[in-house]
Amino acid sequence: EEVGGRLEFLETQIGDLTQARKTPGDTLKTIEEESERLFVKTFDEVRANFQRIFRQLFGGGKADVKLAEGEPDLEAGVEISARPPGREMLPIGLLSGGQRTMTALALLFAVFEARPSPFCVLDEVDAALDDANIQRFLVMLDQFRETTQFIVGTHNKGSMARCESLYGVTMQTKGVSRQVSVELDEVDGFVPQASGSAKT
């Protein structure tokens, strides 16, 4: 009778442990299924945005972003291909430096359109761009400035001319760095000739 009671107690414990083990497994499965559903939904949205923004940035052409085949969606690699106007469809690695930059920016802006962020830091993203592509890049930035504040690290004169505030570091005395900042909408007040409003 004592051994039977002990057996019943142990069987109850085993049942509890089996159930406890099953519950996290079911929860994990539910989380994975929901994560995959949300990922695929967002990926499809980003893909559609990317195709449209690429055409806008390049003035035509075609681009696509796909998940690598034969792998689970949450673990699959991402394949980016692009065909700028006048070129054949190529993997992003075979494009020129400027074309790679513009393609990457199109993907970045596609993500921002799907999932806006209040801040974005872009460091020297315009370094490989020519003047025409700089203007396209700046037009695209303007379209996102209502929802996102951009901080752009750049040496490009065109990019600097279009900003609202300009911060730089100068070294007037050797070995001593000093920060300089300019509110560009106040430039007329202290350098009137900068915008041609100087009195003659």
Short mmCIF file of the C-alpha atoms (twelve columns), coordinates in Angstrom:
data_MODEL
# 
_entry.id   MODEL 
# 
loop_
_atom_site.group_PDB 
_atom_site.id 
_atom_site.type_symbol 
_atom_site.label_atom_id 
_atom_site.label_alt_id 
_atom_site.label_comp_id 
_atom_site.label_asym_id 
_atom_site.label_seq_id 
_atom_site.Cartn_x 
_atom_site.Cartn_y 
_atom_site.Cartn_z 
_atom_site.pdbx_PDB_model_num 
ATOM 1   C CA . GLU A 1   0.000  0.000  0.000   1 
ATOM 2   C CA . GLU A 2   2.872  2.354  0.873   1 
ATOM 3   C CA . VAL A 3   4.756  1.485  -2.327  1 
ATOM 4   C CA . GLY A 4   1.545  1.925  -4.362  1 
ATOM 5   C CA . GLY A 5   1.049  5.390  -2.888  1 
ATOM 6   C CA . ARG A 6   4.649  6.267  -3.700  1 
ATOM 7   C CA . LEU A 7   4.189  5.038  -7.296  1 
ATOM 8   C CA . GLU A 8   1.031  7.095  -7.706  1 
ATOM 9   C CA . PHE A 9   2.848  10.190 -6.409  1 
ATOM 10  C CA . LEU A 10  5.755  9.665  -8.818  1 
ATOM 11  C CA . GLU A 11  3.419  9.071  -11.757 1 
ATOM 12  C CA . THR A 12  1.644  12.358 -10.945 1 
ATOM 13  C CA . GLN A 13  5.015  14.138 -10.827 1 
ATOM 14  C CA . ILE A 14  6.015  12.650 -14.188 1 
ATOM 15  C CA . GLY A 15  2.709  13.811 -15.692 1 
ATOM 16  C CA . ASP A 16  3.248  17.335 -14.358 1 
ATOM 17  C CA . LEU A 17  6.800  17.438 -15.739 1 
ATOM 18  C CA . THR A 18  5.683  16.131 -19.139 1 
ATOM 19  C CA . GLN A 19  2.969  18.807 -19.299 1 
ATOM 20  C CA . ALA A 20  5.401  21.494 -18.138 1 
ATOM 21  C CA . ARG A 21  7.834  20.451 -20.876 1 
ATOM 22  C CA . LYS A 22  5.090  20.482 -23.516 1 
ATOM 23  C CA . THR A 23  3.810  23.984 -22.644 1 
ATOM 24  C CA . PRO A 24  7.068  25.875 -23.458 1 
ATOM 25  C CA . GLY A 25  7.399  23.813 -26.644 1 
ATOM 26  C CA . ASP A 26  3.898  24.832 -27.743 1 
ATOM 27  C CA . THR A 27  4.636  28.460 -26.811 1 
ATOM 28  C CA . LEU A 28  7.888  28.417 -28.780 1 
ATOM 29  C CA . LYS A 29  6.130  26.954 -31.806 1 
ATOM 30  C CA . THR A 30  3.439  29.646 -31.620 1 
ATOM 31  C CA . ILE A 31  6.091  32.406 -31.336 1 
ATOM 32  C CA . GLU A 32  8.044  31.007 -34.303 1 
ATOM 33  C CA . GLU A 33  4.926  30.763 -36.462 1 
ATOM 34  C CA . GLU A 34  3.875  34.335 -35.596 1 
ATOM 35  C CA . SER A 35  7.427  35.651 -36.118 1 
ATOM 36  C CA . GLU A 36  7.605  33.999 -39.517 1 
ATOM 37  C CA . ARG A 37  4.180  35.365 -40.499 1 
ATOM 38  C CA . LEU A 38  5.150  38.926 -39.492 1 
ATOM 39  C CA . PHE A 39  8.572  38.630 -41.154 1 
ATOM 40  C CA . VAL A 40  7.135  37.427 -44.477 1 
ATOM 41  C CA . LYS A 41  4.458  40.150 -44.382 1 
ATOM 42  C CA . THR A 42  7.056  42.875 -43.722 1 
ATOM 43  C CA . PHE A 43  9.484  41.404 -46.266 1 
ATOM 44  C CA . ASP A 44  6.816  41.462 -48.981 1 
ATOM 45  C CA . GLU A 45  6.016  45.084 -48.109 1 
ATOM 46  C CA . VAL A 46  9.709  46.055 -48.214 1 
ATOM 47  C CA . ARG A 47  10.141 44.188 -51.513 1 
ATOM 48  C CA . ALA A 48  7.327  46.140 -53.189 1 
ATOM 49  C CA . ASN A 49  8.693  49.427 -51.785 1 
ATOM 50  C CA . PHE A 50  12.214 48.550 -52.957 1 
ATOM 51  C CA . GLN A 51  11.122 47.868 -56.529 1 
ATOM 52  C CA . ARG A 52  9.296  51.222 -56.717 1 
ATOM 53  C CA . ILE A 53  11.981 53.313 -54.945 1 
ATOM 54  C CA . PHE A 54  14.750 51.765 -57.074 1 
ATOM 55  C CA . ARG A 55  12.972 52.905 -60.248 1 
ATOM 56  C CA . GLN A 56  12.505 56.344 -58.714 1 
ATOM 57  C CA . LEU A 57  16.173 56.694 -57.697 1 
ATOM 58  C CA . PHE A 58  17.540 55.396 -61.013 1 
ATOM 59  C CA . GLY A 59  14.937 56.974 -63.266 1 
ATOM 60  C CA . GLY A 60  13.940 53.508 -64.511 1 
ATOM 61  C CA . GLY A 61  15.382 50.011 -64.431 1 
ATOM 62  C CA . LYS A 62  14.318 47.095 -62.287 1 
ATOM 63  C CA . ALA A 63  15.384 45.547 -58.986 1 
ATOM 64  C CA . ASP A 64  14.298 42.743 -56.710 1 
ATOM 65  C CA . VAL A 65  15.103 41.314 -53.311 1 
ATOM 66  C CA . LYS A 66  14.371 37.660 -52.539 1 
ATOM 67  C CA . LEU A 67  14.950 35.156 -49.776 1 
ATOM 68  C CA . ALA A 68  17.372 32.353 -50.606 1 
ATOM 69  C CA . GLU A 69  15.511 29.209 -51.610 1 
ATOM 70  C CA . GLY A 70  15.616 25.955 -49.687 1 
ATOM 71  C CA . GLU A 71  16.001 27.552 -46.236 1 
ATOM 72  C CA . PRO A 72  13.476 28.465 -43.520 1 
ATOM 73  C CA . ASP A 73  12.255 32.035 -43.989 1 
ATOM 74  C CA . LEU A 74  13.665 33.235 -40.655 1 
ATOM 75  C CA . GLU A 75  17.133 31.828 -41.441 1 
ATOM 76  C CA . ALA A 76  17.339 32.410 -45.195 1 
ATOM 77  C CA . GLY A 77  19.858 34.754 -46.756 1 
ATOM 78  C CA . VAL A 78  18.723 37.759 -48.783 1 
ATOM 79  C CA . GLU A 79  19.557 38.025 -52.490 1 
ATOM 80  C CA . ILE A 80  19.539 41.489 -54.091 1 
ATOM 81  C CA . SER A 81  19.607 41.909 -57.863 1 
ATOM 82  C CA . ALA A 82  19.343 45.088 -59.890 1 
ATOM 83  C CA . ARG A 83  19.157 46.262 -63.487 1 
ATOM 84  C CA . PRO A 84  19.918 49.969 -63.785 1 
ATOM 85  C CA . PRO A 85  18.682 51.552 -67.041 1 
ATOM 86  C CA . GLY A 86  20.733 50.227 -69.959 1 
ATOM 87  C CA . ARG A 87  22.211 47.274 -68.021 1 
ATOM 88  C CA . GLU A 88  21.314 43.611 -67.624 1 
ATOM 89  C CA . MET A 89  20.016 42.152 -64.341 1 
ATOM 90  C CA . LEU A 90  23.024 41.618 -62.038 1 
ATOM 91  C CA . PRO A 91  23.682 40.646 -58.429 1 
ATOM 92  C CA . ILE A 92  24.456 43.746 -56.366 1 
ATOM 93  C CA . GLY A 93  28.120 42.734 -56.030 1 
ATOM 94  C CA . LEU A 94  28.680 43.165 -59.796 1 
ATOM 95  C CA . LEU A 95  27.405 46.760 -59.956 1 
ATOM 96  C CA . SER A 96  29.651 49.831 -59.900 1 
ATOM 97  C CA . GLY A 97  30.304 51.583 -56.589 1 
ATOM 98  C CA . GLY A 98  27.740 54.321 -57.245 1 
ATOM 99  C CA . GLN A 99  25.111 51.846 -58.451 1 
ATOM 100 C CA . ARG A 100 25.687 49.630 -55.404 1 
ATOM 101 C CA . THR A 101 25.274 52.653 -53.142 1 
ATOM 102 C CA . MET A 102 22.050 53.749 -54.835 1 
ATOM 103 C CA . THR A 103 20.668 50.195 -54.708 1 
ATOM 104 C CA . ALA A 104 21.507 49.915 -50.999 1 
ATOM 105 C CA . LEU A 105 19.889 53.313 -50.358 1 
ATOM 106 C CA . ALA A 106 16.763 52.179 -52.216 1 
ATOM 107 C CA . LEU A 107 16.576 49.160 -49.904 1 
ATOM 108 C CA . LEU A 108 17.180 51.318 -46.815 1 
ATOM 109 C CA . PHE A 109 14.413 53.736 -47.789 1 
ATOM 110 C CA . ALA A 110 12.125 50.777 -48.588 1 
ATOM 111 C CA . VAL A 111 12.616 49.516 -45.024 1 
ATOM 112 C CA . PHE A 112 12.000 53.007 -43.622 1 
ATOM 113 C CA . GLU A 113 8.771  53.283 -45.575 1 
ATOM 114 C CA . ALA A 114 7.552  49.966 -44.189 1 
ATOM 115 C CA . ARG A 115 8.794  50.607 -40.641 1 
ATOM 116 C CA . PRO A 116 9.479  54.322 -40.068 1 
ATOM 117 C CA . SER A 117 12.108 55.336 -37.522 1 
ATOM 118 C CA . PRO A 118 12.413 58.753 -35.841 1 
ATOM 119 C CA . PHE A 119 16.193 58.888 -36.424 1 
ATOM 120 C CA . CYS A 120 18.629 57.687 -39.073 1 
ATOM 121 C CA . VAL A 121 22.409 58.162 -39.160 1 
ATOM 122 C CA . LEU A 122 23.978 57.934 -42.634 1 
ATOM 123 C CA . ASP A 123 27.768 57.997 -42.621 1 
ATOM 124 C CA . GLU A 124 29.447 58.899 -45.943 1 
ATOM 125 C CA . VAL A 125 26.749 57.115 -47.967 1 
ATOM 126 C CA . ASP A 126 27.111 59.697 -50.726 1 
ATOM 127 C CA . ALA A 127 30.887 59.292 -51.136 1 
ATOM 128 C CA . ALA A 128 30.613 57.176 -54.316 1 
ATOM 129 C CA . LEU A 129 27.826 59.219 -55.925 1 
ATOM 130 C CA . ASP A 130 28.207 61.665 -58.813 1 
ATOM 131 C CA . ASP A 131 26.367 65.011 -58.882 1 
ATOM 132 C CA . ALA A 132 23.271 63.644 -60.642 1 
ATOM 133 C CA . ASN A 133 22.894 60.805 -58.137 1 
ATOM 134 C CA . ILE A 134 23.538 63.192 -55.226 1 
ATOM 135 C CA . GLN A 135 20.504 65.203 -56.333 1 
ATOM 136 C CA . ARG A 136 18.356 62.045 -56.567 1 
ATOM 137 C CA . PHE A 137 19.547 60.985 -53.104 1 
ATOM 138 C CA . LEU A 138 18.700 64.411 -51.640 1 
ATOM 139 C CA . VAL A 139 15.227 64.415 -53.236 1 
ATOM 140 C CA . MET A 140 14.613 61.011 -51.624 1 
ATOM 141 C CA . LEU A 141 15.801 62.321 -48.238 1 
ATOM 142 C CA . ASP A 142 13.356 65.217 -48.526 1 
ATOM 143 C CA . GLN A 143 10.464 62.780 -48.974 1 
ATOM 144 C CA . PHE A 144 11.276 61.070 -45.662 1 
ATOM 145 C CA . ARG A 145 12.089 64.139 -43.564 1 
ATOM 146 C CA . GLU A 146 8.529  64.460 -42.247 1 
ATOM 147 C CA . THR A 147 8.801  61.170 -40.357 1 
ATOM 148 C CA . THR A 148 12.564 60.752 -39.854 1 
ATOM 149 C CA . GLN A 149 15.359 63.060 -38.723 1 
ATOM 150 C CA . PHE A 150 18.514 62.320 -40.705 1 
ATOM 151 C CA . ILE A 151 22.038 62.885 -39.463 1 
ATOM 152 C CA . VAL A 152 24.345 62.655 -42.474 1 
ATOM 153 C CA . GLY A 153 28.129 62.433 -42.175 1 
ATOM 154 C CA . THR A 154 29.446 63.809 -45.466 1 
ATOM 155 C CA . HIS A 155 32.154 65.737 -47.295 1 
ATOM 156 C CA . ASN A 156 29.922 66.351 -50.316 1 
ATOM 157 C CA . LYS A 157 29.209 70.036 -50.978 1 
ATOM 158 C CA . GLY A 158 25.797 69.291 -52.484 1 
ATOM 159 C CA . SER A 159 24.685 67.346 -49.410 1 
ATOM 160 C CA . MET A 160 26.024 70.022 -47.053 1 
ATOM 161 C CA . ALA A 161 24.252 72.788 -48.981 1 
ATOM 162 C CA . ARG A 162 20.843 71.099 -48.517 1 
ATOM 163 C CA . CYS A 163 21.007 70.519 -44.766 1 
ATOM 164 C CA . GLU A 164 19.241 72.578 -42.111 1 
ATOM 165 C CA . SER A 165 22.088 72.542 -39.604 1 
ATOM 166 C CA . LEU A 166 25.750 71.995 -40.351 1 
ATOM 167 C CA . TYR A 167 28.279 70.740 -37.786 1 
ATOM 168 C CA . GLY A 168 31.959 70.372 -38.438 1 
ATOM 169 C CA . VAL A 169 35.322 70.126 -36.746 1 
ATOM 170 C CA . THR A 170 38.121 72.539 -37.555 1 
ATOM 171 C CA . MET A 171 41.720 72.743 -36.405 1 
ATOM 172 C CA . GLN A 172 42.721 76.416 -36.483 1 
ATOM 173 C CA . THR A 173 45.493 75.765 -33.977 1 
ATOM 174 C CA . LYS A 174 47.623 72.701 -34.682 1 
ATOM 175 C CA . GLY A 175 46.546 69.824 -32.452 1 
ATOM 176 C CA . VAL A 176 43.455 71.629 -31.110 1 
ATOM 177 C CA . SER A 177 40.099 70.570 -32.591 1 
ATOM 178 C CA . ARG A 178 37.113 72.868 -32.331 1 
ATOM 179 C CA . GLN A 179 33.481 72.206 -33.191 1 
ATOM 180 C CA . VAL A 180 31.736 74.621 -35.557 1 
ATOM 181 C CA . SER A 181 27.995 74.732 -36.116 1 
ATOM 182 C CA . VAL A 182 25.870 76.754 -38.540 1 
ATOM 183 C CA . GLU A 183 22.094 77.120 -38.790 1 
ATOM 184 C CA . LEU A 184 21.803 77.532 -42.543 1 
ATOM 185 C CA . ASP A 185 18.517 79.427 -42.404 1 
ATOM 186 C CA . GLU A 186 20.354 82.149 -40.408 1 
ATOM 187 C CA . VAL A 187 23.287 82.510 -42.834 1 
ATOM 188 C CA . ASP A 188 21.858 85.693 -44.410 1 
ATOM 189 C CA . GLY A 189 22.168 87.454 -41.065 1 
ATOM 190 C CA . PHE A 190 25.945 87.216 -40.824 1 
ATOM 191 C CA . VAL A 191 27.042 86.514 -44.437 1 
ATOM 192 C CA . PRO A 192 24.524 88.368 -46.633 1 
ATOM 193 C CA . GLN A 193 26.536 87.812 -49.814 1 
ATOM 194 C CA . ALA A 194 26.203 84.028 -49.392 1 
ATOM 195 C CA . SER A 195 22.732 84.138 -50.933 1 
ATOM 196 C CA . GLY A 196 23.240 87.215 -53.081 1 
ATOM 197 C CA . SER A 197 21.348 89.525 -50.718 1 
ATOM 198 C CA . ALA A 198 24.307 91.794 -49.985 1 
ATOM 199 C CA . LYS A 199 23.694 95.501 -50.375 1 
ATOM 200 C CA . THR A 200 25.544 97.067 -53.297 1 
# 
